[in-house]
Amino acid sequence: MSKRFSTLRSRRGAWYRSRESYIVGGICVLSLIVRLWHIGYPTSVVFDEVHFGGFASKYIRGRFFMDVHPPLAKMLIALVGWLFGLDPSFDFREIGLDYLGPKVPYVAMRMLGALMGFAVVPMAFYTIKNSGHSLHASILAAVLVLFENSLATQSRLILLDSPLIFFTAFTALAWTNFHNQRKYPFSDEWFIWLFLTGVGLGLAGSVKWVGLFIIATIGTSTINQLWLLWGDLRVTARIWLDHFIARAVCLILIPLVIYMFMFEIHFLLLPASGDGDGFMSAPFQMTLGHSLKDSPTAIAYGATITIRHLGTQGGYLHSHDSNYETGSKQQQITLYPHKDTNNNWIIQRRDGTVPDTLEYVKSGDSIRLKHVSTSKRLHSHDKKPPVTETENHFEVSGYGGDGFEGDSNDEWRLEILEHDGNDKAAGERLHTLRSKFKLAHANMNCDLFSHKVKLPKWGFEQQEVTCLRSAARPKVMWMVESNSYDAYPADAPKVNYHVPGFFGKFLELNKVMWKTNAGLTDSHPYESRPSSWIWMRRGISFWGKEQKHVYLIGNWFTWYLSSFSIALYAAIRILLVLRDKRGYRDNFRGNVSYHQFVLSGGFFFMAWCFHYFPFFLMGRQLFLHHYLPALYFSILLFCVTFDLGCRFIPNRFRFAALVVVSLTAIYVFNTRSSLVYGSKWTRPQCEASKLLSTWDYDCYHFPETYALYPTAFDSNVGRIVEPGAPEEKKPHDFFEKLLPHAPPPPPPPPPPPPPPPAVSEENGQEIVVGESQSFKNVEEAWSVGNATRSTVSVQVEKATATSAMDVPTLEGHRAVNDDYL
């Protein structure tokens, strides 16, 4: 009898596993459809494709650039673009730029993120299933992740969020599987899942620094595991040490090696000078093809020098034959990030002369600086600067010329503030590269200063230079980078930069990334703060054209359920802890689901906290998409809570609950799917979809009815389709868009519409078919005439959409309010 029962149970287990495989297979097929549907539309640059597509072009050209994110995802995008023939001359420079004409392989590049978004769905299923929860909860996790509008939107574009969530979800799944091997320590599967967890940590951190939050989550869970092992009397000190070493190697060393390896590849792919040079130090720039001749160490009067500002990465003290349009209207003095002959200055004595014999410059000397190209002298006076007109700032200009002796406002006192510790003489005499000094104006009692503020276009958007009283010390520090003079002896000691190796470049680039990231504090029309994310008070406008819109916003049903589950889990745990302190023993009659709720629910709750609360400490620009990794874990936590609740109801009601929740999520997804795919929508449907007034997608982008959409142009693929064309000649939605193609020449313009109002021939009544509307990001106007009924006239206005993350440029940073002491 027992043998027969074992056989039946074995058959039931095989059937159960087979059923699970069919379910996962169906979920995967559905996920592919949802993520890849109409992925070729929009056929123009969308949102931050401006940046990450542009970075792909720079990788292919090998031109160095600077970005605030680690390089892995950008390199993957570039790899796909290179494999599918991306022309690096296409620069993705603005939202709405057409892809079809230049034959950009944008569909293949978008599919990278789409396939990663597809893979997150089965990973959500197995993360819940392998955490010990029911099949119902696992299916629900997959369905909620699949039909989450914001996850679907960001995974269909050339963005970094989809790879980030993919590697984050992979790491959580690998850690769950490793935890399941805790009874079999040091087995093959134990080591494999521990190693894969470390790989996931390294890859997540190499996409965005938000990946550090999953590192913190796994690190905290690891500390908890080691603490429990320490308290287990069956575990000897030697075994505990083996556990510690294994975790340290796999969860610390391996992620660090992967992270650094990604930067090594990054440096190898970008060997040439590019628009990111200005962010980096001069030694770093020398690894990008720049060169600097050895210069004599000591600096004498009469030498031609270049002076680099140390307080910012703005570059060299610079002038050119152009004047200010405000203030004194004298010659401009700026900082310029690139090497140029207009960076050259001759150092003179206080009276503007050069001695006949070598006389070296010392700290405390009063000097003049004469611009080589224009013969103007560095000058300051009681005039306000062109941009920074605040108190204690004074204009710095180029003044005088050949045959004019100048005046006392050309005099500057050179004071050495710091010097190379290996060259003690650099503290007394001015030495190339080794002395850091300030220039104090003799009359105005102010110091030569610069900060990250750009001049207007008439100043070529170069960095402003002023003279500031009581300035912060770093902003007034300068250094002589090159030094040449025919009178120097041939055997004069010379100096040059020490070219950094990989570790030096790695550390410097990460410091610049950190500083630049913290400096992204400018306001943005679609930015939001973390306190609004759990309520999803507003989204992000990605793209708008042809009476269609792509707008990042979540599935409010899934979003609010997951936010509710966070509060519910915290309340249950606090209540049970309080009851335990009062002597109650709530073991739920040994219910296994409750213990799984505590273990896996606690892990997902901790992951949500680590992915959410750190954003409150950040002062930089933040957007709704920063919440998506936290949203993923809150969805998993809701499914854990759902599973616990279902354990107390009959099985048939569990399935009914699964169906109700799933169908509701699918229905809500569908009501806003037009914002995901950029497909047709009507104004009444749009207005009905707004649950909150703060959801600021503009329903006036859409026509009143579908009939008002133009039918002669298939905008999904950029191809003219005649209404009566046979089916085989019409474009397919997916396969024909894998390889983009340019549209044929546009059709001849329709005849001009008759003057309004249009009058029906049948009853003489005025027929209002359309009305003038204005749309953002629309580059074309549709005018479709109807010979028998009426005229539709849609007037569209071109506007510029703003991306959520401006690429940091040297001239484009806002000055940090640290100019003063």
Tab-separated table of N, CA and C in Angstrom, residues 20-37 114-115 117-123 125 142-143 146-147 677 734:
chain	number	residue	atom	x	y	z
A	20	GLU	N	3.838	23.481	-13.938
A	20	GLU	CA	4.599	24.689	-13.659
A	20	GLU	C	5.394	25.127	-14.887
A	21	SER	N	5.968	24.152	-15.607
A	21	SER	CA	6.729	24.493	-16.810
A	21	SER	C	5.834	25.116	-17.871
A	22	TYR	N	4.620	24.555	-18.029
A	22	TYR	CA	3.690	25.116	-18.999
A	22	TYR	C	3.291	26.543	-18.611
A	23	ILE	N	3.090	26.753	-17.328
A	23	ILE	CA	2.695	28.086	-16.865
A	23	ILE	C	3.813	29.089	-17.130
A	24	VAL	N	5.036	28.710	-16.797
A	24	VAL	CA	6.162	29.612	-17.025
A	24	VAL	C	6.346	29.873	-18.515
A	25	GLY	N	6.176	28.830	-19.329
A	25	GLY	CA	6.282	29.016	-20.771
A	25	GLY	C	5.239	29.986	-21.295
A	26	GLY	N	4.010	29.856	-20.816
A	26	GLY	CA	2.969	30.786	-21.234
A	26	GLY	C	3.253	32.202	-20.790
A	27	ILE	N	3.768	32.348	-19.573
A	27	ILE	CA	4.130	33.678	-19.072
A	27	ILE	C	5.228	34.294	-19.938
A	28	CYS	N	6.187	33.483	-20.325
A	28	CYS	CA	7.286	33.993	-21.150
A	28	CYS	C	6.793	34.459	-22.516
A	29	VAL	N	5.899	33.682	-23.136
A	29	VAL	CA	5.353	34.082	-24.434
A	29	VAL	C	4.594	35.393	-24.304
A	30	LEU	N	3.765	35.483	-23.269
A	30	LEU	CA	3.001	36.707	-23.051
A	30	LEU	C	3.930	37.888	-22.771
A	31	SER	N	5.006	37.638	-22.020
A	31	SER	CA	5.963	38.693	-21.713
A	31	SER	C	6.659	39.202	-22.970
A	32	LEU	N	7.006	38.280	-23.867
A	32	LEU	CA	7.622	38.697	-25.129
A	32	LEU	C	6.685	39.593	-25.932
A	33	ILE	N	5.409	39.230	-25.962
A	33	ILE	CA	4.453	40.025	-26.725
A	33	ILE	C	4.318	41.426	-26.127
A	34	VAL	N	4.167	41.497	-24.811
A	34	VAL	CA	3.951	42.792	-24.159
A	34	VAL	C	5.181	43.682	-24.297
A	35	ARG	N	6.366	43.113	-24.132
A	35	ARG	CA	7.575	43.925	-24.159
A	35	ARG	C	8.003	44.306	-25.576
A	36	LEU	N	7.713	43.469	-26.577
A	36	LEU	CA	8.189	43.726	-27.933
A	36	LEU	C	7.124	44.308	-28.861
A	37	TRP	N	5.900	44.442	-28.374
A	37	TRP	CA	4.825	44.918	-29.236
A	37	TRP	C	5.125	46.335	-29.735
A	114	ALA	N	14.470	45.516	-23.940
A	114	ALA	CA	13.193	44.803	-23.944
A	114	ALA	C	13.374	43.343	-23.545
A	115	LEU	N	14.426	42.705	-24.044
A	115	LEU	CA	14.661	41.305	-23.685
A	115	LEU	C	15.048	41.168	-22.214
A	117	GLY	N	13.929	43.238	-19.923
A	117	GLY	CA	12.650	43.416	-19.248
A	117	GLY	C	11.794	42.174	-19.321
A	118	PHE	N	11.847	41.476	-20.446
A	118	PHE	CA	11.138	40.202	-20.568
A	118	PHE	C	11.651	39.182	-19.553
A	119	ALA	N	12.962	39.093	-19.366
A	119	ALA	CA	13.545	38.091	-18.470
A	119	ALA	C	13.222	38.361	-17.013
A	120	VAL	N	12.935	39.608	-16.652
A	120	VAL	CA	12.612	39.921	-15.262
A	120	VAL	C	11.317	39.217	-14.835
A	121	VAL	N	10.402	39.008	-15.767
A	121	VAL	CA	9.098	38.418	-15.432
A	121	VAL	C	9.249	36.981	-14.912
A	122	PRO	N	9.885	36.059	-15.644
A	122	PRO	CA	10.070	34.714	-15.061
A	122	PRO	C	10.969	34.719	-13.836
A	123	MET	N	11.898	35.678	-13.743
A	123	MET	CA	12.727	35.734	-12.537
A	123	MET	C	11.889	36.106	-11.320
A	125	PHE	N	8.766	35.268	-10.964
A	125	PHE	CA	8.047	34.027	-10.670
A	125	PHE	C	8.907	33.093	-9.815
A	142	ALA	N	4.576	37.281	-11.323
A	142	ALA	CA	4.910	37.424	-12.735
A	142	ALA	C	3.911	38.328	-13.454
A	143	VAL	N	2.623	38.161	-13.153
A	143	VAL	CA	1.593	38.953	-13.826
A	143	VAL	C	1.719	40.432	-13.464
A	146	LEU	N	4.745	41.866	-15.127
A	146	LEU	CA	4.551	41.921	-16.578
A	146	LEU	C	3.667	43.092	-16.979
A	147	PHE	N	2.583	43.308	-16.253
A	147	PHE	CA	1.615	44.335	-16.631
A	147	PHE	C	1.765	45.592	-15.778
A	677	TYR	N	2.973	52.429	-25.415
A	677	TYR	CA	3.349	52.127	-26.793
A	677	TYR	C	3.303	53.343	-27.715
A	734	PHE	N	6.136	43.934	-36.629
A	734	PHE	CA	7.367	43.603	-35.894
A	734	PHE	C	8.547	43.310	-36.803
